[in-house]
């Protein structure tokens, strides 16, 4: 089961077997005696009804601070007992994964058998498994027309990630009923202080920014240098490692071609080529920031781009740089996103010096070569400026004259550069 999607388990239902043989004899229907003994449909088993009380005392949880408690009641509205496995998921409200070691958690029986529990993790979430104390069978059995109640106590340890802004606890019995929407009964605690890195919200909201250097002009045979900087301006350290994906693609969706680019990163005073991510051009995974970034400090990637192939591009082209940063081993939600631009200038076409005739085998064509016409694909200068926190393609579109070819290229470009990311665990 994914701690993020928490799919509902199928409801229990009794199967019904009925056998009937129908034959027509002289226009009459004959039903064998066996049909009279077919199993009658069993009544459907209603799932448990879950109710969660309000936390007390109410308010946000402070890292390393006091705990809060609330009650959970599971009611069986059937005429027979219902079995279930007790699970509580602690889902982080942010990009960092959490485990039981970062949460103060306990569950105590109120009107239920004595209860024991163990803590661990599933995917990005904390997982608490609770069960009858001292029993070999690790499932509860709620009697017919009865209820079991527990008290859950929760708090945040000092190691709760600074860039997770909340903790949501869900009580999952495997089967349950509520309002019919499929929503899982849960309670959410805000994590204080409200100055977690990367949120940009709350009192005195800090920022962890990701930005590129000034626009650089790239052309064949002329590498250009720029940079990407992650700045932790918050009061909290990013203690986990960071992984950053970098891609370069046309700013305009109407472009059907773009240059193939090589990327190098400066490490220990040397330029080191970055391998492409998978088989796609212009997509890379930058070296990981394994130790995170302390509060008030920055990490800068020195970047150098060079043209591997112009790929048939003969005109000036605005390119977009996109960086997306994730917490290593986290929830798969981006922590940061930054954007910048490059200007690609193709090599100038060769021209013949003014007044120099072009040799020809024809005596009637000895005139000097004409200069490049203003209507050719000579390079032009494109005025582009860096930007931050904007995603997707520009609103620029090609003319209708490009027809179906542009539409196909647009679809391919969007599929090519669509943000792909991590997994949603299923059980």
PDB file of N, CA and C in Angstrom, residues 239-289:
ATOM      1  N   UNK A 239      19.039  19.131   6.037  1.00  0.00           N
ATOM      2  CA  UNK A 239      19.967  18.105   6.488  1.00  0.00           C
ATOM      3  C   UNK A 239      20.094  16.929   5.552  1.00  0.00           C
ATOM      4  N   UNK A 240      19.117  16.732   4.682  1.00  0.00           N
ATOM      5  CA  UNK A 240      19.151  15.589   3.766  1.00  0.00           C
ATOM      6  C   UNK A 240      19.902  15.951   2.487  1.00  0.00           C
ATOM      7  N   UNK A 241      20.304  14.933   1.736  1.00  0.00           N
ATOM      8  CA  UNK A 241      20.944  15.155   0.449  1.00  0.00           C
ATOM      9  C   UNK A 241      19.963  15.694  -0.575  1.00  0.00           C
ATOM     10  N   UNK A 242      20.495  16.312  -1.625  1.00  0.00           N
ATOM     11  CA  UNK A 242      19.664  16.898  -2.670  1.00  0.00           C
ATOM     12  C   UNK A 242      20.088  16.377  -4.036  1.00  0.00           C
ATOM     13  N   UNK A 243      19.113  16.022  -4.859  1.00  0.00           N
ATOM     14  CA  UNK A 243      19.343  15.583  -6.239  1.00  0.00           C
ATOM     15  C   UNK A 243      18.707  16.592  -7.179  1.00  0.00           C
ATOM     16  N   UNK A 244      19.451  16.987  -8.218  1.00  0.00           N
ATOM     17  CA  UNK A 244      18.953  18.005  -9.141  1.00  0.00           C
ATOM     18  C   UNK A 244      18.998  17.494 -10.575  1.00  0.00           C
ATOM     19  N   UNK A 245      17.848  17.580 -11.252  1.00  0.00           N
ATOM     20  CA  UNK A 245      17.756  17.274 -12.679  1.00  0.00           C
ATOM     21  C   UNK A 245      17.858  18.582 -13.458  1.00  0.00           C
ATOM     22  N   UNK A 246      18.604  18.564 -14.553  1.00  0.00           N
ATOM     23  CA  UNK A 246      18.778  19.747 -15.388  1.00  0.00           C
ATOM     24  C   UNK A 246      18.473  19.387 -16.828  1.00  0.00           C
ATOM     25  N   UNK A 247      17.707  20.240 -17.501  1.00  0.00           N
ATOM     26  CA  UNK A 247      17.380  20.014 -18.906  1.00  0.00           C
ATOM     27  C   UNK A 247      17.420  21.329 -19.654  1.00  0.00           C
ATOM     28  N   UNK A 248      17.682  21.250 -20.957  1.00  0.00           N
ATOM     29  CA  UNK A 248      17.710  22.413 -21.845  1.00  0.00           C
ATOM     30  C   UNK A 248      16.864  22.079 -23.067  1.00  0.00           C
ATOM     31  N   UNK A 249      15.945  22.984 -23.416  1.00  0.00           N
ATOM     32  CA  UNK A 249      15.062  22.728 -24.548  1.00  0.00           C
ATOM     33  C   UNK A 249      14.555  24.064 -25.079  1.00  0.00           C
ATOM     34  N   UNK A 250      13.927  24.095 -26.264  1.00  0.00           N
ATOM     35  CA  UNK A 250      13.508  25.360 -26.854  1.00  0.00           C
ATOM     36  C   UNK A 250      12.466  26.080 -26.010  1.00  0.00           C
ATOM     37  N   UNK A 251      12.554  27.390 -25.985  1.00  0.00           N
ATOM     38  CA  UNK A 251      11.553  28.181 -25.281  1.00  0.00           C
ATOM     39  C   UNK A 251      10.224  28.185 -26.019  1.00  0.00           C
ATOM     40  N   UNK A 252      10.266  28.050 -27.334  1.00  0.00           N
ATOM     41  CA  UNK A 252       9.052  28.076 -28.142  1.00  0.00           C
ATOM     42  C   UNK A 252       8.651  26.661 -28.535  1.00  0.00           C
ATOM     43  N   UNK A 253       7.383  26.338 -28.331  1.00  0.00           N
ATOM     44  CA  UNK A 253       6.886  25.011 -28.699  1.00  0.00           C
ATOM     45  C   UNK A 253       6.830  24.806 -30.206  1.00  0.00           C
ATOM     46  N   UNK A 254       6.960  25.873 -30.986  1.00  0.00           N
ATOM     47  CA  UNK A 254       6.887  25.734 -32.441  1.00  0.00           C
ATOM     48  C   UNK A 254       8.195  25.248 -33.048  1.00  0.00           C
ATOM     49  N   UNK A 255       9.264  25.213 -32.244  1.00  0.00           N
ATOM     50  CA  UNK A 255      10.551  24.753 -32.769  1.00  0.00           C
ATOM     51  C   UNK A 255      10.517  23.239 -32.985  1.00  0.00           C
ATOM     52  N   UNK A 256      10.910  22.798 -34.173  1.00  0.00           N
ATOM     53  CA  UNK A 256      10.935  21.369 -34.473  1.00  0.00           C
ATOM     54  C   UNK A 256      12.314  20.758 -34.308  1.00  0.00           C
ATOM     55  N   UNK A 257      13.355  21.587 -34.195  1.00  0.00           N
ATOM     56  CA  UNK A 257      14.725  21.120 -33.985  1.00  0.00           C
ATOM     57  C   UNK A 257      15.394  22.002 -32.937  1.00  0.00           C
ATOM     58  N   UNK A 258      16.372  21.440 -32.271  1.00  0.00           N
ATOM     59  CA  UNK A 258      17.181  22.212 -31.330  1.00  0.00           C
ATOM     60  C   UNK A 258      18.554  21.563 -31.243  1.00  0.00           C
ATOM     61  N   UNK A 259      19.570  22.310 -30.879  1.00  0.00           N
ATOM     62  CA  UNK A 259      20.922  21.756 -30.875  1.00  0.00           C
ATOM     63  C   UNK A 259      21.099  20.701 -29.785  1.00  0.00           C
ATOM     64  N   UNK A 260      22.010  19.769 -30.045  1.00  0.00           N
ATOM     65  CA  UNK A 260      22.406  18.791 -29.038  1.00  0.00           C
ATOM     66  C   UNK A 260      23.579  19.380 -28.260  1.00  0.00           C
ATOM     67  N   UNK A 261      23.472  19.402 -26.931  1.00  0.00           N
ATOM     68  CA  UNK A 261      24.414  20.131 -26.090  1.00  0.00           C
ATOM     69  C   UNK A 261      25.145  19.185 -25.150  1.00  0.00           C
ATOM     70  N   UNK A 262      26.425  19.470 -24.922  1.00  0.00           N
ATOM     71  CA  UNK A 262      27.198  18.789 -23.889  1.00  0.00           C
ATOM     72  C   UNK A 262      27.253  19.684 -22.654  1.00  0.00           C
ATOM     73  N   UNK A 263      27.287  19.063 -21.463  1.00  0.00           N
ATOM     74  CA  UNK A 263      27.346  19.806 -20.204  1.00  0.00           C
ATOM     75  C   UNK A 263      28.546  19.337 -19.386  1.00  0.00           C
ATOM     76  N   UNK A 264      29.277  20.325 -18.829  1.00  0.00           N
ATOM     77  CA  UNK A 264      30.355  20.043 -17.889  1.00  0.00           C
ATOM     78  C   UNK A 264      30.110  20.802 -16.597  1.00  0.00           C
ATOM     79  N   UNK A 265      30.558  20.228 -15.493  1.00  0.00           N
ATOM     80  CA  UNK A 265      30.461  20.860 -14.171  1.00  0.00           C
ATOM     81  C   UNK A 265      31.862  20.942 -13.586  1.00  0.00           C
ATOM     82  N   UNK A 266      32.191  22.081 -12.981  1.00  0.00           N
ATOM     83  CA  UNK A 266      33.510  22.237 -12.371  1.00  0.00           C
ATOM     84  C   UNK A 266      33.531  21.536 -11.007  1.00  0.00           C
ATOM     85  N   UNK A 267      34.465  20.607 -10.851  1.00  0.00           N
ATOM     86  CA  UNK A 267      34.657  19.893  -9.598  1.00  0.00           C
ATOM     87  C   UNK A 267      36.136  19.883  -9.253  1.00  0.00           C
ATOM     88  N   UNK A 268      36.457  20.378  -8.058  1.00  0.00           N
ATOM     89  CA  UNK A 268      37.843  20.423  -7.596  1.00  0.00           C
ATOM     90  C   UNK A 268      38.760  21.130  -8.599  1.00  0.00           C
ATOM     91  N   UNK A 269      38.250  22.199  -9.184  1.00  0.00           N
ATOM     92  CA  UNK A 269      39.043  22.996 -10.099  1.00  0.00           C
ATOM     93  C   UNK A 269      39.139  22.458 -11.507  1.00  0.00           C
ATOM     94  N   UNK A 270      38.420  21.372 -11.825  1.00  0.00           N
ATOM     95  CA  UNK A 270      38.483  20.773 -13.161  1.00  0.00           C
ATOM     96  C   UNK A 270      37.075  20.655 -13.740  1.00  0.00           C
ATOM     97  N   UNK A 271      36.985  20.791 -15.060  1.00  0.00           N
ATOM     98  CA  UNK A 271      35.717  20.601 -15.742  1.00  0.00           C
ATOM     99  C   UNK A 271      35.495  19.113 -15.967  1.00  0.00           C
ATOM    100  N   UNK A 272      34.360  18.613 -15.495  1.00  0.00           N
ATOM    101  CA  UNK A 272      34.020  17.190 -15.598  1.00  0.00           C
ATOM    102  C   UNK A 272      32.726  17.064 -16.398  1.00  0.00           C
ATOM    103  N   UNK A 273      32.761  16.241 -17.443  1.00  0.00           N
ATOM    104  CA  UNK A 273      31.574  16.087 -18.281  1.00  0.00           C
ATOM    105  C   UNK A 273      30.492  15.324 -17.533  1.00  0.00           C
ATOM    106  N   UNK A 274      29.262  15.801 -17.649  1.00  0.00           N
ATOM    107  CA  UNK A 274      28.116  15.179 -16.987  1.00  0.00           C
ATOM    108  C   UNK A 274      27.436  14.246 -17.980  1.00  0.00           C
ATOM    109  N   UNK A 275      27.214  13.014 -17.552  1.00  0.00           N
ATOM    110  CA  UNK A 275      26.550  12.055 -18.431  1.00  0.00           C
ATOM    111  C   UNK A 275      25.083  12.418 -18.595  1.00  0.00           C
ATOM    112  N   UNK A 276      24.593  12.136 -19.801  1.00  0.00           N
ATOM    113  CA  UNK A 276      23.184  12.403 -20.051  1.00  0.00           C
ATOM    114  C   UNK A 276      22.319  11.468 -19.212  1.00  0.00           C
ATOM    115  N   UNK A 277      21.161  11.959 -18.853  1.00  0.00           N
ATOM    116  CA  UNK A 277      20.218  11.168 -18.071  1.00  0.00           C
ATOM    117  C   UNK A 277      19.422  10.280 -19.017  1.00  0.00           C
ATOM    118  N   UNK A 278      19.671   8.983 -18.977  1.00  0.00           N
ATOM    119  CA  UNK A 278      19.000   8.058 -19.884  1.00  0.00           C
ATOM    120  C   UNK A 278      19.511   8.234 -21.302  1.00  0.00           C
ATOM    121  N   UNK A 279      18.632   8.058 -22.262  1.00  0.00           N
ATOM    122  CA  UNK A 279      19.009   8.130 -23.670  1.00  0.00           C
ATOM    123  C   UNK A 279      18.607   9.451 -24.311  1.00  0.00           C
ATOM    124  N   UNK A 280      18.100  10.381 -23.560  1.00  0.00           N
ATOM    125  CA  UNK A 280      17.603  11.630 -24.128  1.00  0.00           C
ATOM    126  C   UNK A 280      18.701  12.690 -24.173  1.00  0.00           C
ATOM    127  N   UNK A 281      18.671  13.502 -25.221  1.00  0.00           N
ATOM    128  CA  UNK A 281      19.611  14.615 -25.324  1.00  0.00           C
ATOM    129  C   UNK A 281      19.193  15.731 -24.360  1.00  0.00           C
ATOM    130  N   UNK A 282      20.201  16.486 -23.927  1.00  0.00           N
ATOM    131  CA  UNK A 282      19.974  17.718 -23.164  1.00  0.00           C
ATOM    132  C   UNK A 282      19.229  17.491 -21.847  1.00  0.00           C
ATOM    133  N   UNK A 283      19.415  16.321 -21.239  1.00  0.00           N
ATOM    134  CA  UNK A 283      18.885  16.048 -19.905  1.00  0.00           C
ATOM    135  C   UNK A 283      19.998  15.409 -19.086  1.00  0.00           C
ATOM    136  N   UNK A 284      20.239  15.971 -17.886  1.00  0.00           N
ATOM    137  CA  UNK A 284      21.340  15.489 -17.057  1.00  0.00           C
ATOM    138  C   UNK A 284      20.912  15.420 -15.602  1.00  0.00           C
ATOM    139  N   UNK A 285      21.652  14.623 -14.819  1.00  0.00           N
ATOM    140  CA  UNK A 285      21.516  14.603 -13.369  1.00  0.00           C
ATOM    141  C   UNK A 285      22.800  15.176 -12.796  1.00  0.00           C
ATOM    142  N   UNK A 286      22.707  16.320 -12.138  1.00  0.00           N
ATOM    143  CA  UNK A 286      23.890  16.975 -11.589  1.00  0.00           C
ATOM    144  C   UNK A 286      24.432  16.189 -10.396  1.00  0.00           C
ATOM    145  N   UNK A 287      25.709  16.364 -10.064  1.00  0.00           N
ATOM    146  CA  UNK A 287      26.261  15.689  -8.888  1.00  0.00           C
ATOM    147  C   UNK A 287      25.437  16.006  -7.644  1.00  0.00           C
ATOM    148  N   UNK A 288      25.139  14.988  -6.856  1.00  0.00           N
ATOM    149  CA  UNK A 288      24.287  15.166  -5.680  1.00  0.00           C
ATOM    150  C   UNK A 288      24.973  16.020  -4.616  1.00  0.00           C
ATOM    151  N   UNK A 289      24.175  16.787  -3.899  1.00  0.00           N
ATOM    152  CA  UNK A 289      24.657  17.507  -2.711  1.00  0.00           C
ATOM    153  C   UNK A 289      24.382  16.578  -1.533  1.00  0.00           C
TER     154      UNK A 289
END
